[in-house]
Short mmCIF file of C-alpha atoms in Angstrom, two decimals:
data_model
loop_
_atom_site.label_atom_id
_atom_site.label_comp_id
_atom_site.label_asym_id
_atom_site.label_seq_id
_atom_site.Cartn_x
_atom_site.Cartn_y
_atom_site.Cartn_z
CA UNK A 763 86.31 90.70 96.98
CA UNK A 764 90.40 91.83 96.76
CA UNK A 765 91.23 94.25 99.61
CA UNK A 766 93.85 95.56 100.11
CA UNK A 767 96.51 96.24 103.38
CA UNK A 768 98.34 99.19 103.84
CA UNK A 769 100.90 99.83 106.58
CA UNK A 770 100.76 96.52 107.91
CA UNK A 771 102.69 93.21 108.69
CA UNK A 772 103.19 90.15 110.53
CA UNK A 773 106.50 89.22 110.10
CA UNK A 774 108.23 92.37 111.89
CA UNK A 775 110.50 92.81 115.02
CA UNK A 776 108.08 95.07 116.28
CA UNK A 777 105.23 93.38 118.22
CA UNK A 778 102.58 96.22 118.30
CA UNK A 779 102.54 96.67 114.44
CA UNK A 780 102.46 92.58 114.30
CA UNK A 781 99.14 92.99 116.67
CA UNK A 782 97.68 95.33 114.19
CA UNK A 783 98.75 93.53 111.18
CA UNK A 784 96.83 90.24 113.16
CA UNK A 785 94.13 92.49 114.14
CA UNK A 786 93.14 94.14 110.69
CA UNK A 787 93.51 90.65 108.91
CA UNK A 788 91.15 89.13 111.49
CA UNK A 789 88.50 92.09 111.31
CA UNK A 790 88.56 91.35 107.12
CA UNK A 791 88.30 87.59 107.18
CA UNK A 792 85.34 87.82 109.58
CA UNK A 793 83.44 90.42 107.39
CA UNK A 794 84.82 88.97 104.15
CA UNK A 795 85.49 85.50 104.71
CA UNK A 796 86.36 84.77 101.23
CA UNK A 797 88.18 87.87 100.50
CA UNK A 798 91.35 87.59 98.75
CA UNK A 799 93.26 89.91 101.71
CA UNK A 800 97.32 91.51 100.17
CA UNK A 801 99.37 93.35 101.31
CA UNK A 802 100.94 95.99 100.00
CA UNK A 803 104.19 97.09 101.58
CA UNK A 804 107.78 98.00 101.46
CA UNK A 805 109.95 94.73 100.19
CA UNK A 806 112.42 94.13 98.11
CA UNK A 807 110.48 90.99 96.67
CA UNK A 808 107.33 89.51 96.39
CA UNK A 809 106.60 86.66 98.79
CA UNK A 810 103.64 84.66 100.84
CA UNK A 811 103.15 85.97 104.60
CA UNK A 812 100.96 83.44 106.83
CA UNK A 813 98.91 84.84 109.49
CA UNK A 814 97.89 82.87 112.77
CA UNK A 815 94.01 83.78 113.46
CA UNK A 816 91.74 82.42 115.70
CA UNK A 817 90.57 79.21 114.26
CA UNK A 818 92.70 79.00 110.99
CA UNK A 819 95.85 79.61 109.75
CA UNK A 820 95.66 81.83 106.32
CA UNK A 821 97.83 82.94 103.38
CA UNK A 822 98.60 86.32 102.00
CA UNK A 823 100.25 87.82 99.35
CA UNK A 824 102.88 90.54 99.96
CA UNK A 825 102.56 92.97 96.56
CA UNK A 826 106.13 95.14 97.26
CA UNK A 827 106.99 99.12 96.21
CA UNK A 828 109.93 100.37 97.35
CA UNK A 829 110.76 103.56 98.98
CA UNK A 830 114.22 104.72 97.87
CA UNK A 831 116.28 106.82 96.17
CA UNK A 832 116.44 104.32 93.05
CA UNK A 833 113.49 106.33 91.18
CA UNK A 834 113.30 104.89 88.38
CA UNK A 835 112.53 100.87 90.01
CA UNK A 836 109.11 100.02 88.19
CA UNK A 837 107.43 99.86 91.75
CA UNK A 838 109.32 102.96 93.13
CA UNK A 839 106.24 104.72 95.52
CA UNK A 840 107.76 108.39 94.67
CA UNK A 841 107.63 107.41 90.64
CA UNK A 842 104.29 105.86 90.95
CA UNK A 843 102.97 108.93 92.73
CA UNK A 844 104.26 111.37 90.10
CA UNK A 845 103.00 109.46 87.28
CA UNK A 846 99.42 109.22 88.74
CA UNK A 847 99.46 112.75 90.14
CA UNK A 848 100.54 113.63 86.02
CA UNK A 849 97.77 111.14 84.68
CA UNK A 850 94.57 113.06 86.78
CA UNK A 851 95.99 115.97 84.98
CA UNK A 852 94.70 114.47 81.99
CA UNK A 853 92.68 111.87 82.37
CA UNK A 854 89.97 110.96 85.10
CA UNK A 855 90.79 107.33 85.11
CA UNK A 856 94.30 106.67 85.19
CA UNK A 857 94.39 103.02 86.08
CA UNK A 858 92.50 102.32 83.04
CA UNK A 859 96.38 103.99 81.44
CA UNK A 860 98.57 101.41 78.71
CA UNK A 861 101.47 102.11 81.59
CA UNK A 862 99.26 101.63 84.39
CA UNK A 863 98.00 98.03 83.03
CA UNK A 864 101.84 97.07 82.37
CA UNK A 865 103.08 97.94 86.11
CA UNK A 866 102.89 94.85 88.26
CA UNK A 867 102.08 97.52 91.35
CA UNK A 868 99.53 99.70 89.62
CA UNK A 869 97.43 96.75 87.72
CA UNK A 870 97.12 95.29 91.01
CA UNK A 871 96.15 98.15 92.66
CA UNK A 872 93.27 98.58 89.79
CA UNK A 873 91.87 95.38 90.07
CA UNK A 874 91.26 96.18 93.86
CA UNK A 875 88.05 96.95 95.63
CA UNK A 876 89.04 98.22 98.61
CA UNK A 877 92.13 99.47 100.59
CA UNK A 878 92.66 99.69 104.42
CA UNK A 879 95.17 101.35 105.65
CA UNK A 880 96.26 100.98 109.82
CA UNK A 881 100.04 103.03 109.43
CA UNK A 882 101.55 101.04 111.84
CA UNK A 883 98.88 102.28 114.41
CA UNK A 884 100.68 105.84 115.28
CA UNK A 885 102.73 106.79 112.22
CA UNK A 886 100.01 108.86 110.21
CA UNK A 887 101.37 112.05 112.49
CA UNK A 888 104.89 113.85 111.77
CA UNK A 889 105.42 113.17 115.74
CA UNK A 890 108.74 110.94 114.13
CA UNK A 891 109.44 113.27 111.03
CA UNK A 892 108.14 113.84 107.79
CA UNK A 893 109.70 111.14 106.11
CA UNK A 894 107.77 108.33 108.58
CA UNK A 895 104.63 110.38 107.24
CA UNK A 896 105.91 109.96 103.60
CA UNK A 897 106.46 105.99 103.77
CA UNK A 898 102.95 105.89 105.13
CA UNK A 899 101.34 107.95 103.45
CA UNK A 900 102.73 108.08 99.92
CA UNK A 901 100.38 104.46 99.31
CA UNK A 902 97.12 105.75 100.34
CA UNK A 903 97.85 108.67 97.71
CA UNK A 904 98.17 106.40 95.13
CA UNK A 905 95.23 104.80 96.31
CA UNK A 906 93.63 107.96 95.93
CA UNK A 907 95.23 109.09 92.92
CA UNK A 908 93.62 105.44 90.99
CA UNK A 909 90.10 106.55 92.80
CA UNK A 910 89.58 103.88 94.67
CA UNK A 911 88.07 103.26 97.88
CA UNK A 912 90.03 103.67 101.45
CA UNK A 913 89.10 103.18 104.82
CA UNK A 914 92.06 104.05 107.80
CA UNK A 915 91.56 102.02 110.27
CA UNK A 916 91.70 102.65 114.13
CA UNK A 917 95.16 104.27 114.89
CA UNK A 918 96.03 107.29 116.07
CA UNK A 919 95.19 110.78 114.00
CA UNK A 920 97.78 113.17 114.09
CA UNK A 921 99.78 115.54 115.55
CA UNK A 922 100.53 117.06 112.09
CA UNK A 923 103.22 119.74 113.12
CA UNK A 924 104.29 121.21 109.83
CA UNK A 925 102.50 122.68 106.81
CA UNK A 926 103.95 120.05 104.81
CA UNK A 927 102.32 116.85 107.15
CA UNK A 928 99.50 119.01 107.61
CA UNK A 929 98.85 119.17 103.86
CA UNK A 930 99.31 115.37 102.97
CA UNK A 931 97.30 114.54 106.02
CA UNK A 932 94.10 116.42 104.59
CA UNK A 933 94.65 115.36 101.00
CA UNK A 934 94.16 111.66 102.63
CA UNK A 935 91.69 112.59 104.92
CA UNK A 936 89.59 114.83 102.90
CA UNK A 937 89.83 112.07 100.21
CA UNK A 938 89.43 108.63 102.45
CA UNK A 939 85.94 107.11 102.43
CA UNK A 940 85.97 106.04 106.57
CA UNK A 941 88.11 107.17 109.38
CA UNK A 942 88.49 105.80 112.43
CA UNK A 943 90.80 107.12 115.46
CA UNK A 944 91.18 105.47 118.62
CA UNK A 945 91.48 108.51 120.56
CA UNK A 946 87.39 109.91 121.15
CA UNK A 947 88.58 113.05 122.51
CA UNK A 948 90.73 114.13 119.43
CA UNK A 949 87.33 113.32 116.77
CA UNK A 950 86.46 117.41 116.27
CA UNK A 951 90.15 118.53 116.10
CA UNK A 952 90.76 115.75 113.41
CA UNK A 953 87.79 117.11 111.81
CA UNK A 954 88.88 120.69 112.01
CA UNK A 955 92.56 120.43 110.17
CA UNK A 956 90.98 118.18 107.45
CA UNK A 957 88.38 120.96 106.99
CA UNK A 958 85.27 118.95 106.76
CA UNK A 959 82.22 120.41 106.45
CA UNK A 960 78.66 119.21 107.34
CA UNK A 961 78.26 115.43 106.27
CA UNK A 962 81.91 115.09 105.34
CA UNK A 963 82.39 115.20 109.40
CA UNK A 964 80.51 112.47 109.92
CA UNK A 965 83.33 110.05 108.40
CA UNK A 966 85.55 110.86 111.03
CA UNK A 967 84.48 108.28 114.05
CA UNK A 968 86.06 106.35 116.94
CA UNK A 969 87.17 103.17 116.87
CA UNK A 970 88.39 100.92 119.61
CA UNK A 971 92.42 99.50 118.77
CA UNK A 972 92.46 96.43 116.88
CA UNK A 973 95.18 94.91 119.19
CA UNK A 974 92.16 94.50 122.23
CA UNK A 975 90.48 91.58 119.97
CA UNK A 976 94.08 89.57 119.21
CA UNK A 977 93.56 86.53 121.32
CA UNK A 978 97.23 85.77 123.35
CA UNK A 979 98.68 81.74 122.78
CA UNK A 980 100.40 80.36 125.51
CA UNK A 981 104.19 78.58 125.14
CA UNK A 982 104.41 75.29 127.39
CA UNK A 983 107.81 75.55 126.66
CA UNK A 984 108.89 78.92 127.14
CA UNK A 985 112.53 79.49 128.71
CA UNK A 986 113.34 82.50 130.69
CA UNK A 987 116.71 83.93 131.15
CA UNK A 988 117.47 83.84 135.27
CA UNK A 989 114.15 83.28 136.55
CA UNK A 990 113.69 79.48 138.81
CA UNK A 991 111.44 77.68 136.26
CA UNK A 992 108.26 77.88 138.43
CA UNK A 993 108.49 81.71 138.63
CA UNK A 994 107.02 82.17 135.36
CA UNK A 995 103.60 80.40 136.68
CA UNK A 996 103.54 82.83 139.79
CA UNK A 997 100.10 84.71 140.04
CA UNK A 998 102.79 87.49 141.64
CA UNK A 999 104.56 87.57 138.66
CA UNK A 1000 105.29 91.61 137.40
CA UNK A 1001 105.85 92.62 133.96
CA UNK A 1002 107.88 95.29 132.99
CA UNK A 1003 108.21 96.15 129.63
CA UNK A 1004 111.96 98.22 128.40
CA UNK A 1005 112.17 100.22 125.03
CA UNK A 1006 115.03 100.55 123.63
CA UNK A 1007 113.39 103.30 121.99
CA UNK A 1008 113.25 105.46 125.33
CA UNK A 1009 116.57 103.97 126.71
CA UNK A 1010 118.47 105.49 123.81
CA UNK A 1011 116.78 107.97 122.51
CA UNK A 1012 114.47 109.39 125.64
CA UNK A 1013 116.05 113.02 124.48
CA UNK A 1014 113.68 113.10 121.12
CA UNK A 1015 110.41 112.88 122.81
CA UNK A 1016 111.42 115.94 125.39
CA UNK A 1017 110.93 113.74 128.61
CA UNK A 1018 111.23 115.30 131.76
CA UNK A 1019 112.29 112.14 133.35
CA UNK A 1020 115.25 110.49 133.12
CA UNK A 1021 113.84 107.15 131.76
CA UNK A 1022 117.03 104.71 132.75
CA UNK A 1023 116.89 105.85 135.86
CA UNK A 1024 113.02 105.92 136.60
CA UNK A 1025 113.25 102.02 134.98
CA UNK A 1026 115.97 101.47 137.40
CA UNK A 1027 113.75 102.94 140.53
CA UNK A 1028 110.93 100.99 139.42
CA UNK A 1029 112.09 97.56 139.51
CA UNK A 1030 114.35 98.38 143.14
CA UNK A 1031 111.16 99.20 144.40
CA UNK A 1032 109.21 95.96 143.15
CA UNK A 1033 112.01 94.23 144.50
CA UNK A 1034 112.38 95.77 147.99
CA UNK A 1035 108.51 95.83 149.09
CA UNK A 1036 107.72 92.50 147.26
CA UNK A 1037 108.72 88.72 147.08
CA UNK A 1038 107.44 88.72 142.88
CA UNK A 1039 109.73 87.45 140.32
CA UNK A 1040 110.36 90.72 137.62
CA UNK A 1041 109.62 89.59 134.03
CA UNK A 1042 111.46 91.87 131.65
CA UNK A 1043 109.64 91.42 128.30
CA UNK A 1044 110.63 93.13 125.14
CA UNK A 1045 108.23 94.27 122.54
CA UNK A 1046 110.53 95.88 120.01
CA UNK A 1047 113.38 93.40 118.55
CA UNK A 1048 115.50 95.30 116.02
CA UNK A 1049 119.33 94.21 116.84
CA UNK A 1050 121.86 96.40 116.50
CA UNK A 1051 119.25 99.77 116.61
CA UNK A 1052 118.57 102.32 118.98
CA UNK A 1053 115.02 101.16 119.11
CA UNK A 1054 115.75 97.32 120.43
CA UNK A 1055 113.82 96.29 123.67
CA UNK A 1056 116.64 93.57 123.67
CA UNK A 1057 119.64 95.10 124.16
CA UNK A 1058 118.25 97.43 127.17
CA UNK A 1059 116.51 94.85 128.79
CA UNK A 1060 119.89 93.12 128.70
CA UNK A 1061 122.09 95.80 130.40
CA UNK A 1062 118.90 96.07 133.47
CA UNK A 1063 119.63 92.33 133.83
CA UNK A 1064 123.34 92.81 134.25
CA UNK A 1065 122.46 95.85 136.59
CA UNK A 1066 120.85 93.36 138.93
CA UNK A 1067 122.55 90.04 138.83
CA UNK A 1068 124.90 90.65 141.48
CA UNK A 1069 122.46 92.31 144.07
CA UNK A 1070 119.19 90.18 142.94
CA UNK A 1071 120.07 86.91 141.75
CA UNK A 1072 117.45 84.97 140.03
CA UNK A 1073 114.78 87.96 141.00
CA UNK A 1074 115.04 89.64 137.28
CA UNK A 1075 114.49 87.53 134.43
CA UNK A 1076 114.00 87.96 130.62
CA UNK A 1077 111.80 85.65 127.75
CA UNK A 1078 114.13 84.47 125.43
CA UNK A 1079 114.36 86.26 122.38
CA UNK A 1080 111.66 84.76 119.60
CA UNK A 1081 108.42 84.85 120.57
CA UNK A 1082 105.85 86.05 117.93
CA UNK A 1083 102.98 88.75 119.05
CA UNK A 1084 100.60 86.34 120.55
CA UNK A 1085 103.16 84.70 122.07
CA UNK A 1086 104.35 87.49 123.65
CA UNK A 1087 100.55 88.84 124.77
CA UNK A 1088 100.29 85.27 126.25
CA UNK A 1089 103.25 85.72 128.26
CA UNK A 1090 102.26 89.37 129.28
CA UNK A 1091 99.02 87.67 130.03
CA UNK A 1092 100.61 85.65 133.27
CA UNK A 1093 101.61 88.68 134.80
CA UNK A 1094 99.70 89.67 138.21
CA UNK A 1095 100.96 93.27 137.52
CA UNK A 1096 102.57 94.84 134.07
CA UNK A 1097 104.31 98.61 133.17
CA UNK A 1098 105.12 99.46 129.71
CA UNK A 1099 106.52 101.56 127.48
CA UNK A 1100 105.57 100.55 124.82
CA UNK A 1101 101.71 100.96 124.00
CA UNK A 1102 100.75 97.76 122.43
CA UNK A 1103 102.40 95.72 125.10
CA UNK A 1104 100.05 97.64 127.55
CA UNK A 1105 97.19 96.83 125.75
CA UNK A 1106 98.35 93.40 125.72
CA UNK A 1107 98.29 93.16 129.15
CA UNK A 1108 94.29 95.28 129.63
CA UNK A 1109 93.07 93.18 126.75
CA UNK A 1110 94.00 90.13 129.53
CA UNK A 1111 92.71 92.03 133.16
CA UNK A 1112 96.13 92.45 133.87
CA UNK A 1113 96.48 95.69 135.33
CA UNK A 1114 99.05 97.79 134.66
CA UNK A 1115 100.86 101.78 133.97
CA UNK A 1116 101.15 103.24 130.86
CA UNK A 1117 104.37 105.26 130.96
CA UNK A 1118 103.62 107.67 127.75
CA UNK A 1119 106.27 109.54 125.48
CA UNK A 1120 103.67 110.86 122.85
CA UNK A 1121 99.74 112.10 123.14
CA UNK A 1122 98.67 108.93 121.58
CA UNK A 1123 98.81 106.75 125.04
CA UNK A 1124 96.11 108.59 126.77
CA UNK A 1125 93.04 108.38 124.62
CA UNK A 1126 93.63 104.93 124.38
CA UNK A 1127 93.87 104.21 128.05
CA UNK A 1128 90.51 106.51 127.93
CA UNK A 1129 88.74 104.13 125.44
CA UNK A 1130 88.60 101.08 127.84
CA UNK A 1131 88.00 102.96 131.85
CA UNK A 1132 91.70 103.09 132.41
CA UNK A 1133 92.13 106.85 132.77
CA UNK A 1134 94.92 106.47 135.59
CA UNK A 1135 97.16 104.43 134.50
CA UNK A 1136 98.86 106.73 132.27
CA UNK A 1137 101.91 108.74 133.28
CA UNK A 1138 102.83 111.19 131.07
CA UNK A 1139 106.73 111.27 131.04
CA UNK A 1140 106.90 114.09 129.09
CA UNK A 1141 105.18 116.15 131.98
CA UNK A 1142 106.06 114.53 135.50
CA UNK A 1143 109.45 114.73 137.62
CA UNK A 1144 110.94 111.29 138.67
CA UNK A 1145 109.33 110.99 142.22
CA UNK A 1146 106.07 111.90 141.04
CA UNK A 1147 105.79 109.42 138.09
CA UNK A 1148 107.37 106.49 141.07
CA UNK A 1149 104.23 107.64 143.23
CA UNK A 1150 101.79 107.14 140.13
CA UNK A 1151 103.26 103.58 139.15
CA UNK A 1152 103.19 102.63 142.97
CA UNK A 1153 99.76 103.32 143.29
CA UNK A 1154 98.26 101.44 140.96
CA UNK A 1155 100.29 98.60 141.95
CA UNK A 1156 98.26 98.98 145.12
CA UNK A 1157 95.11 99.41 143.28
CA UNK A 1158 95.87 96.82 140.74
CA UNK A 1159 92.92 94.57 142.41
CA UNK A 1160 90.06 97.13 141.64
CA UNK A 1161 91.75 97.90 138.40
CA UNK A 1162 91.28 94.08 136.99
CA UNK A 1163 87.94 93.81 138.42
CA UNK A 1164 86.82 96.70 136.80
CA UNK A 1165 88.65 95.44 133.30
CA UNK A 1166 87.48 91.80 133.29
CA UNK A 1167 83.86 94.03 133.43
CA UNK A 1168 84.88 96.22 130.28
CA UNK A 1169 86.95 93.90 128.31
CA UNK A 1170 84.54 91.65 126.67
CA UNK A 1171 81.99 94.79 125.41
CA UNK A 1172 85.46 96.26 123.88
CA UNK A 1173 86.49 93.25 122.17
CA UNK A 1174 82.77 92.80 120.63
CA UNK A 1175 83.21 96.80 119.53
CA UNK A 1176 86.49 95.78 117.76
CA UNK A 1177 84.77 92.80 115.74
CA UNK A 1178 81.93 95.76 114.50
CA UNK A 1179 84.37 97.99 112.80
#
């Protein structure tokens, strides 16, 4: 069987779409262990990606399109589109086309059985413009467009904001053999804007996020920036999780707290009414861009060096996702910002807050019996979203006990879809 990977990969800065990438590829080799797994993604070249699973190490292909304003590159998505969309005007099989044979991109695509697409878990929505939609979107249309099978995987459904998003999204919906959404509550509104009628709704169903199965892998020799060596061993040890994404840009997602200075409050607090060592661990490493973990993570650590020495520390930049998940794993207590690095840290019994900039945080919290950890940034002053994240430090016992219940029936959900 030849499937095929949409919206994925494991060789990215960003650690939650790694987990994904990990995830999906695990979920196919179990059900298809002898499946030849691509994927097909934005690249300027073709190469070999290797992906770390749980007993072997395995090879994939990387088929690249480009997205760019080159149109006439032979594996250009926006000329690949236009010629399919122009071939079902005429024919009912266009992969079976002379110029659909002689593309590299589209004979591939033919020759597939199936496509999955995950989006990078929570970019099939407009909620970061149109054109994140488009570079998403535009390959599961030409998935469509050749008529073959897709199946979106667990990630989060929407919000489709303007007529344009709301139009793409229900060509791909309408037209997608299997959708799952890891948010339960949103199943009948996802329904309603693709217009689905009797059994057609049925192929709209919940799935649990594919990040909850990646299993962590622990670094013996893992150096942290200011931290005594031991501290990094200490059942007290809290995790906080920066993004860059929030540090710089906090103004595009309409938060009603100030997020440097709620960060800032946080970790005083951690380090006034405890003795724990603060971990600061980034989940987003993109140098030089507004969205780097890194580079905010390093201006908290110069905020404190004076006043807390050795108290605030920092992995050193270079851990891959499971690396990362097995260093958010040691933590007695974790907050993030970032939503894969909290489920990361659930996925371990570690209990932790959720601090939310978008709608997709809370029905994945939901999923797994963590309704109160999330805190909603987007609807909470400063001192009220301090009060939140203090209490369930103080109910982070009950919390863990009640996760190291739930955890293993959500990791054997994961391994069913």
């Amino acid at each position: 069987m030849k499937i095929g990977l949409l919206g994925a990969s494991v060789d990215t800065g960003n650690m939650g779409v790694s987990v994904l990438a990990a995830g999906s590829v695990q979920n196919l080799l179990r059900q298809y262990p002898n499946a030849d797994v691509y994927f097909l993604n934005y690249a300027r070249q073709a190469e070999e990606l290797e992906f770390r699973g749980v007993d072997r190490k395995s090879q994939h292909r990387l088929v690249p399109i480009r997205f760019s304003k080159y149109l006439f590159q032979d594996n250009n998505v926006f000329l690949l589109t236009a010629f399919l969309a122009v071939m079902r005007l005429f024919s009912r099989q266009p992969a079976r086309s002379g110029f659909a044979r002689r593309n590299a991109v589209l004979s591939e695509m033919a020759d597939t059985d199936l496509f999955v697409a995950i989006s990078g878990g929570d970019s099939f929505s407009d909620i970061y413009g149109l054109v994140r939609l488009l570079y998403v979107g535009l390959p599961q249309v030409l998935v469509l467009l050749l008529g073959k099978r897709l199946v979106l995987l667990p990630q989060t459904v929407g919000p489709f904001e303007t007529p344009a998003a709301r139009f793409l999204a229900r060509y791909i919906l309408r037209g997608a053999e299997t959708v799952y959404s890891r948010d339960a509550e949103r199943l009948d509104a996802i329904r309603q804007m693709a217009e689905l009628r009797g059994e057609q709704r049925k192929k709209i169903s919940f799935g649990y996020d594919l990040g909850f199965q990646v299993p962590p892998a622990r670094r013996l020799d893992l150096e942290i920036w200011e931290l005594p060596p031991g501290d990094v061993s200490d059942s007290s040890l809290i995790g906080i999780n920066i993004s860059g994404l929030l540090w710089n840009e906090g103004r595009k997602f309409s938060l009603s707290v100030d997020y440097r200075q709620f960060t800032i409050r946080c970790i005083e607090y951690f380090l006034k009414t405890t003795p724990s060592p603060i971990l600061l661990v980034p989940h987003v490493v993109s140098p030089g861009n507004a969205d780097d973990d890194v580079g905010a993570i390093q201006e908290v650590m110069a905020h404190f060096a004076k006043t807390h020495p050795q108290r605030v520390g920092a992995a050193k930049v270079g851990l891959l996702y499971d690396e990362t998940k097995g260093l958010i794993g040691r933590c007695d207590y974790f907050m993030g910002a970032r939503m894969h690095a909290c489920i990361a840290a659930l996925s371990q019994a570690v209990p932790c807050s959720a601090l939310a900039y978008s709608g997709k945080f809370e029905g994945v919290m939901a999923s797994v019996g963590a309704n109160t950890i999330t805190i909603d940034l987007r609807s909470t002053d400063i001192e009220s979203a301090l009060k939140a994240v203090i209490t369930n430090y103080q109910n982070r016992h009950k919390l863990r006990e009640t996760l190291r219940r739930t955890m293993p029936e959500v990791v054997k959900a994961v391994a069913r879809v």
